[in-house]
Amino acid sequence: MARSVVVGSGSYLPARILTNDDLARMVDTSDEWIVQRTGIRQRHIAAEGEFTSDLATHAARRALENARLTPDDIDLVIVATTTPDQTFPATAVAVQTKLGMTHGAAFDIQAVCSGFVFGLTTADSMLKAGLARRALVIGAETMSRLLDWTDRTTCVLFGDGAGAVVLAREEGDDPNASGILAARLRSDGRHQDKLYADGGPSSTGTVGHLRMEGKEVFRHAVGMITDVIEDSFALTGMSAATIDWFVPHQANIRIIDASAKKLGIADEKVVRTVALHGNTSAASIPLALSVAVSDGRIRKGDVVLLEAMGGGFTWGAVLLRW
Ligand code: ACO
């Protein structure tokens, strides 16, 4: 039986840090308001001339190093992003070139904040189907370029960054072996107008700015997240008690805590990194994963639950044994 196993992880944050106090000098907000409503203390901002593909390539190299592999070992590159370098070609193709690869396939996935979960599930399916052997799955964003920096209701929430994992096809019948155990993806386009960019190549010919009805997003988030997680638990026989780590999309500490509480996941199993980098959309899960791997929390054999919800709405969960 074929399984997809995470064999390496890595992440990258741009050098420039923008604190809540910095933001308070730009719009009518305060460190106290931002921390209390979101848990965010700072975010990183890409330098001029630093693109999503640059962030993605840094994270990919670190994941490859962690896996003790080279670009030659990879035959699939998936980049989940809402902020591509260009409308086309795919940012994944730029990453492929920056890694010095001329073989394999590379493409982008657009599912906004759920992009990493959608990308991981796509790679898992392709590996299991024998279409590739080793994949780089990357979440990378320069959200700072999509923000309206005069809108305090959105500009305080997001940041730039990238995270990556290497996923490898392995064979064997051991039910306790490492690998992806379950994945559940959902979307419902009736909610498009609650979180979107007010531009696009086919509509306005511009990139647009991020717009959001924060309260509406919040209202739907916890229910959607817990639904797909409960499905994944039912599918695998796992539960809040049997997982080792909960690595949610890092959008907002209140959504993270409310989801964990509703599911009955113990506080010490929850990985929280949102304070350090804000909502980095598709990059946030692999960023949090890489932090928890490098500080020694996530170890081989641990059961890890990932989830995300974002624009569309899209949402999903992946349950895996590290
Ligand atoms: N600083 C100070 N005051 C602000 C700010 C700010 N940055 N932004 C809004 N306010 C004000 C509002 O104008 C409002 O003032 P008023 O009462 O005088 O009208 C007041 O604060 C309360 O605003 P609300 O929108 O009601 O604040 P709320 O408690 O809902 O918090 C927030 C807003 C943080 C956006 C919340 O709705 C939220 O977390 N939503 C989820 C959104 C999210 O995380 N999206 C990420 C993308 S989706 C995803 O990744 C899951």
XYZ file of C-alpha atoms and ligand atoms in Angstrom:
373
model
C 0.000 0.000 0.000
C 1.384 3.444 -0.942
C 1.527 6.251 1.618
C 2.713 9.864 1.467
C 5.164 10.642 4.254
C 6.452 14.043 5.363
C 10.244 13.637 5.321
C 11.285 17.271 5.816
C 10.015 20.736 6.653
C 11.312 24.294 6.539
C 10.186 27.898 6.583
C 11.264 31.439 5.849
C 10.217 34.861 7.109
C 11.423 38.084 5.461
C 13.854 40.175 7.560
C 11.670 43.259 8.083
C 9.367 43.161 11.106
C 6.336 45.425 11.420
C 5.101 45.630 15.023
C 1.663 46.627 16.271
C 3.167 49.889 17.500
C 4.514 50.542 13.984
C 0.967 50.012 12.656
C -0.471 52.372 15.270
C 1.601 55.110 13.620
C 0.023 54.295 10.220
C -3.693 53.777 11.053
C -6.007 54.403 14.028
C -5.257 51.238 16.016
C -3.304 50.081 19.064
C -1.156 47.178 20.217
C -3.783 46.452 22.889
C -6.681 46.210 20.370
C -4.734 43.984 17.958
C -3.425 41.624 20.654
C -6.776 41.312 22.386
C -8.801 40.709 19.180
C -6.277 38.587 17.239
C -3.262 37.531 19.357
C -0.957 39.055 16.710
C 2.092 41.032 17.966
C 4.116 41.456 14.782
C 4.288 40.425 11.140
C 7.115 40.196 8.585
C 7.085 42.212 5.369
C 8.904 41.217 2.160
C 11.590 43.639 0.958
C 11.203 45.591 -2.251
C 12.090 43.223 -5.082
C 11.565 40.170 -2.871
C 8.805 38.055 -4.438
C 6.593 35.182 -3.300
C 8.817 32.805 -5.322
C 11.876 34.025 -3.369
C 10.194 33.314 -0.024
C 8.991 29.947 -1.353
C 12.457 29.003 -2.615
C 14.097 29.799 0.758
C 11.521 27.631 2.573
C 11.886 24.842 -0.020
C 15.678 24.763 0.350
C 15.345 24.512 4.135
C 12.805 21.685 3.824
C 15.105 19.840 1.402
C 18.052 20.304 3.782
C 15.921 18.994 6.660
C 14.986 15.960 4.508
C 18.642 15.495 3.428
C 17.521 15.622 -0.187
C 18.360 17.800 -3.200
C 16.176 19.287 -5.950
C 17.215 16.322 -8.131
C 15.203 14.062 -5.794
C 11.963 16.033 -6.340
C 9.577 15.488 -9.261
C 6.598 17.619 -8.185
C 6.450 21.226 -6.945
C 3.141 22.612 -5.706
C 2.941 26.211 -4.495
C -0.195 27.276 -2.652
C -0.488 31.044 -2.963
C -2.948 33.907 -3.357
C -0.152 36.352 -4.129
C 1.682 34.918 -7.168
C 4.671 36.773 -8.645
C 2.686 37.272 -11.849
C -0.818 36.465 -13.096
C 0.924 33.734 -15.046
C 3.021 31.590 -15.292
C 2.626 29.784 -11.973
C 4.902 30.832 -9.115
C 5.758 27.122 -8.773
C 7.523 27.296 -12.152
C 9.672 30.197 -10.898
C 10.500 28.182 -7.763
C 11.357 25.139 -9.901
C 13.821 27.270 -11.905
C 15.312 28.921 -8.795
C 15.940 25.427 -7.408
C 17.736 24.546 -10.662
C 15.154 21.931 -11.661
C 14.314 21.256 -15.303
C 12.507 17.984 -14.660
C 9.172 17.077 -13.051
C 5.990 19.158 -12.891
C 5.220 22.419 -11.082
C 1.938 24.246 -10.600
C 0.086 26.574 -8.213
C -2.984 25.978 -6.113
C -5.381 28.771 -5.221
C -7.521 28.082 -2.166
C -6.474 31.193 -0.198
C -5.799 30.390 3.485
C -6.722 26.725 2.887
C -4.165 26.463 0.070
C -1.608 24.409 1.970
C -4.195 21.815 3.031
C -5.496 21.652 -0.567
C -1.914 21.416 -1.917
C -0.920 18.676 0.520
C -4.033 16.668 -0.360
C -3.370 17.071 -4.098
C 0.251 15.957 -3.702
C -0.854 13.006 -1.545
C -3.297 11.882 -4.259
C -0.688 12.233 -7.010
C 1.937 10.317 -5.039
C -0.500 7.524 -4.209
C -1.561 7.366 -7.880
C 2.079 6.919 -8.914
C 2.226 10.246 -10.788
C 5.203 11.450 -8.735
C 7.591 10.073 -6.110
C 8.631 13.099 -4.070
C 6.859 16.438 -3.844
C 7.679 19.832 -2.453
C 4.470 21.325 -1.089
C 4.947 25.002 -0.345
C 2.687 27.703 1.079
C 4.078 31.149 0.264
C 2.571 34.625 0.428
C 3.352 38.294 0.123
C -0.005 39.372 1.568
C 1.440 42.847 2.228
C 1.096 43.543 -1.512
C -2.644 42.770 -1.447
C -3.531 44.926 1.549
C -5.164 48.319 1.654
C -2.774 49.953 4.154
C -5.399 52.594 5.003
C -7.970 49.961 6.108
C -7.360 49.193 9.791
C -9.888 46.358 9.769
C -7.665 44.236 7.480
C -4.099 45.613 7.354
C -3.348 44.656 10.966
C -4.136 40.979 10.377
C -1.827 39.736 7.632
C 1.889 39.173 6.979
C 4.370 37.653 4.530
C 6.176 34.310 4.796
C 6.622 30.814 3.443
C 6.720 27.245 4.669
C 7.359 23.943 2.908
C 7.313 20.202 3.403
C 8.819 17.388 1.379
C 6.341 14.573 0.843
C 7.668 11.168 -0.255
C 5.863 8.077 -1.535
C 6.627 5.032 0.590
C 5.247 1.495 0.424
C 4.376 -1.022 3.145
C 1.529 -2.533 5.147
C 2.343 -1.361 8.691
C -0.844 0.387 9.943
C 1.271 2.456 12.360
C 3.711 3.703 9.710
C 4.197 7.424 9.063
C 2.046 9.056 6.392
C -1.123 10.967 5.609
C -4.035 9.154 7.258
C -6.988 11.250 6.067
C -7.800 14.445 4.224
C -11.106 16.296 3.958
C -11.569 19.293 1.629
C -14.647 21.527 1.310
C -15.726 24.760 -0.342
C -18.906 26.819 -0.619
C -18.840 29.703 -3.116
C -21.956 31.315 -1.683
C -19.586 33.010 0.773
C -17.324 34.586 -1.891
C -18.225 38.156 -0.948
C -17.218 37.787 2.710
C -13.474 37.566 1.995
C -12.084 38.466 -1.432
C -9.824 40.740 -3.470
C -11.724 43.495 -5.285
C -9.776 42.999 -8.516
C -8.589 40.364 -10.963
C -7.341 39.901 -14.552
C -10.772 39.016 -15.935
C -12.872 41.556 -14.022
C -10.984 44.804 -13.388
C -7.604 44.150 -14.956
C -6.034 45.033 -11.609
C -4.790 43.032 -8.614
C -7.213 44.672 -6.190
C -7.131 44.821 -2.408
C -8.182 42.316 0.215
C -11.696 42.959 1.575
C -13.283 41.123 4.464
C -16.370 41.008 6.635
C -14.418 39.959 9.724
C -17.404 39.153 11.923
C -19.003 36.939 9.229
C -15.747 35.041 8.681
C -15.413 34.529 12.411
C -19.039 33.363 12.698
C -18.554 30.569 10.123
C -14.940 29.593 10.861
C -15.240 27.449 13.980
C -18.207 25.363 12.737
C -16.605 24.678 9.345
C -13.239 23.749 10.849
C -14.715 21.383 13.431
C -16.942 19.658 10.821
C -14.025 18.518 8.625
C -11.966 17.548 11.658
C -14.776 15.412 13.060
C -15.058 13.747 9.605
C -11.315 12.993 9.681
C -11.624 11.567 13.187
C -14.548 9.349 12.114
C -12.592 8.128 9.077
C -9.505 7.121 11.056
C -10.794 6.244 14.523
C -8.610 9.044 15.917
C -9.898 11.593 18.419
C -8.920 14.745 20.283
C -7.431 12.428 22.920
C -5.296 10.348 20.514
C -3.720 13.134 18.446
C -0.401 14.540 19.630
C -0.473 17.978 17.967
C -3.056 20.372 16.568
C -1.483 22.707 13.988
C -4.272 25.017 12.803
C -4.132 27.785 10.219
C -2.700 30.757 12.130
C -5.329 33.422 11.393
C -6.491 34.567 14.765
C -5.865 33.242 18.277
C -9.560 33.421 19.143
C -10.528 31.154 16.192
C -7.714 28.734 17.115
C -8.697 28.582 20.788
C -12.447 28.317 20.110
C -11.873 25.439 17.643
C -9.598 23.561 20.054
C -12.102 24.042 22.871
C -15.077 22.850 20.779
C -13.132 19.739 19.733
C -11.891 19.062 23.275
C -8.218 19.280 22.269
C -5.958 19.852 25.284
C -4.349 23.290 25.347
C -0.774 21.940 25.436
C -1.316 20.119 22.107
C -2.112 23.352 20.231
C 0.712 24.917 18.191
C 0.339 28.712 18.097
C 2.700 30.937 16.105
C 0.269 33.654 14.970
C 1.714 36.185 17.462
C 5.025 36.160 15.598
C 3.914 36.424 11.965
C 0.196 37.256 11.762
C -2.018 35.589 9.176
C 0.293 34.462 6.358
C -2.581 32.723 4.526
C -1.360 29.528 2.780
C 2.054 29.811 4.466
C 0.806 29.690 8.040
C 0.434 25.924 8.575
C 3.864 24.942 7.195
C 5.387 27.879 9.123
C 3.856 26.619 12.370
C 4.815 23.018 11.524
C 8.409 23.937 10.937
C 8.597 25.859 14.241
C 7.180 22.893 16.187
C 9.521 20.455 14.420
C 12.644 22.522 14.977
C 11.895 23.201 18.660
C 11.506 19.432 19.181
C 7.760 19.301 19.867
C 6.731 17.299 16.780
C 8.678 14.031 16.561
C 8.603 11.023 14.267
C 5.506 8.915 14.914
C 3.434 11.784 16.364
C -0.137 12.172 15.083
C -0.602 15.709 13.769
C -3.876 17.389 12.844
C -3.814 20.281 10.340
C -6.785 22.480 9.461
C -7.525 25.685 7.591
C -10.408 27.867 6.519
C -10.335 30.853 4.192
C -11.721 32.826 1.256
C -14.314 31.128 -0.939
C -15.098 29.856 1.624
C -12.692 26.942 1.406
C -11.808 24.710 4.321
C -10.190 21.385 5.057
C -8.289 19.125 7.419
C -5.404 16.688 7.063
C -4.566 14.080 9.682
C -1.108 12.518 9.460
C 1.443 10.512 11.333
C 4.772 12.412 11.254
N -7.912 48.843 15.573
C -8.788 49.444 16.380
N -10.108 49.340 16.204
C -10.549 48.616 15.160
C -9.672 47.966 14.277
C -8.298 48.107 14.509
N -7.370 47.523 13.737
N -10.386 47.311 13.351
C -11.681 47.521 13.643
N -11.782 48.326 14.736
C -12.972 48.802 15.398
C -14.185 48.788 14.518
O -14.225 49.910 13.682
C -15.275 48.754 15.530
O -15.499 50.049 16.007
P -16.983 50.569 16.321
O -17.491 49.646 17.392
O -16.759 51.957 16.755
O -17.731 50.416 15.029
C -14.692 47.929 16.678
O -13.273 47.950 16.479
C -15.159 46.493 16.691
O -15.043 45.982 15.360
P -15.480 44.536 15.009
O -15.276 44.301 13.559
O -16.807 44.290 15.610
O -14.381 43.743 15.849
P -14.301 42.220 16.131
O -14.301 41.967 17.568
O -15.247 41.437 15.276
O -12.829 41.889 15.632
C -11.714 40.901 13.763
C -12.484 42.101 14.279
C -10.434 40.747 14.562
C -11.359 41.102 12.297
C -12.595 39.651 13.951
O -13.843 39.845 13.383
C -11.980 38.437 13.399
O -11.012 37.934 13.923
N -12.545 37.869 12.310
C -11.963 36.753 11.659
C -11.271 37.284 10.512
C -10.019 36.567 10.177
O -9.278 36.040 10.975
N -9.764 36.573 8.916
C -8.588 36.025 8.405
C -8.836 35.508 7.066
S -9.901 34.149 7.122
C -9.074 33.009 7.851
O -7.887 32.959 7.697
C -9.824 32.112 8.725
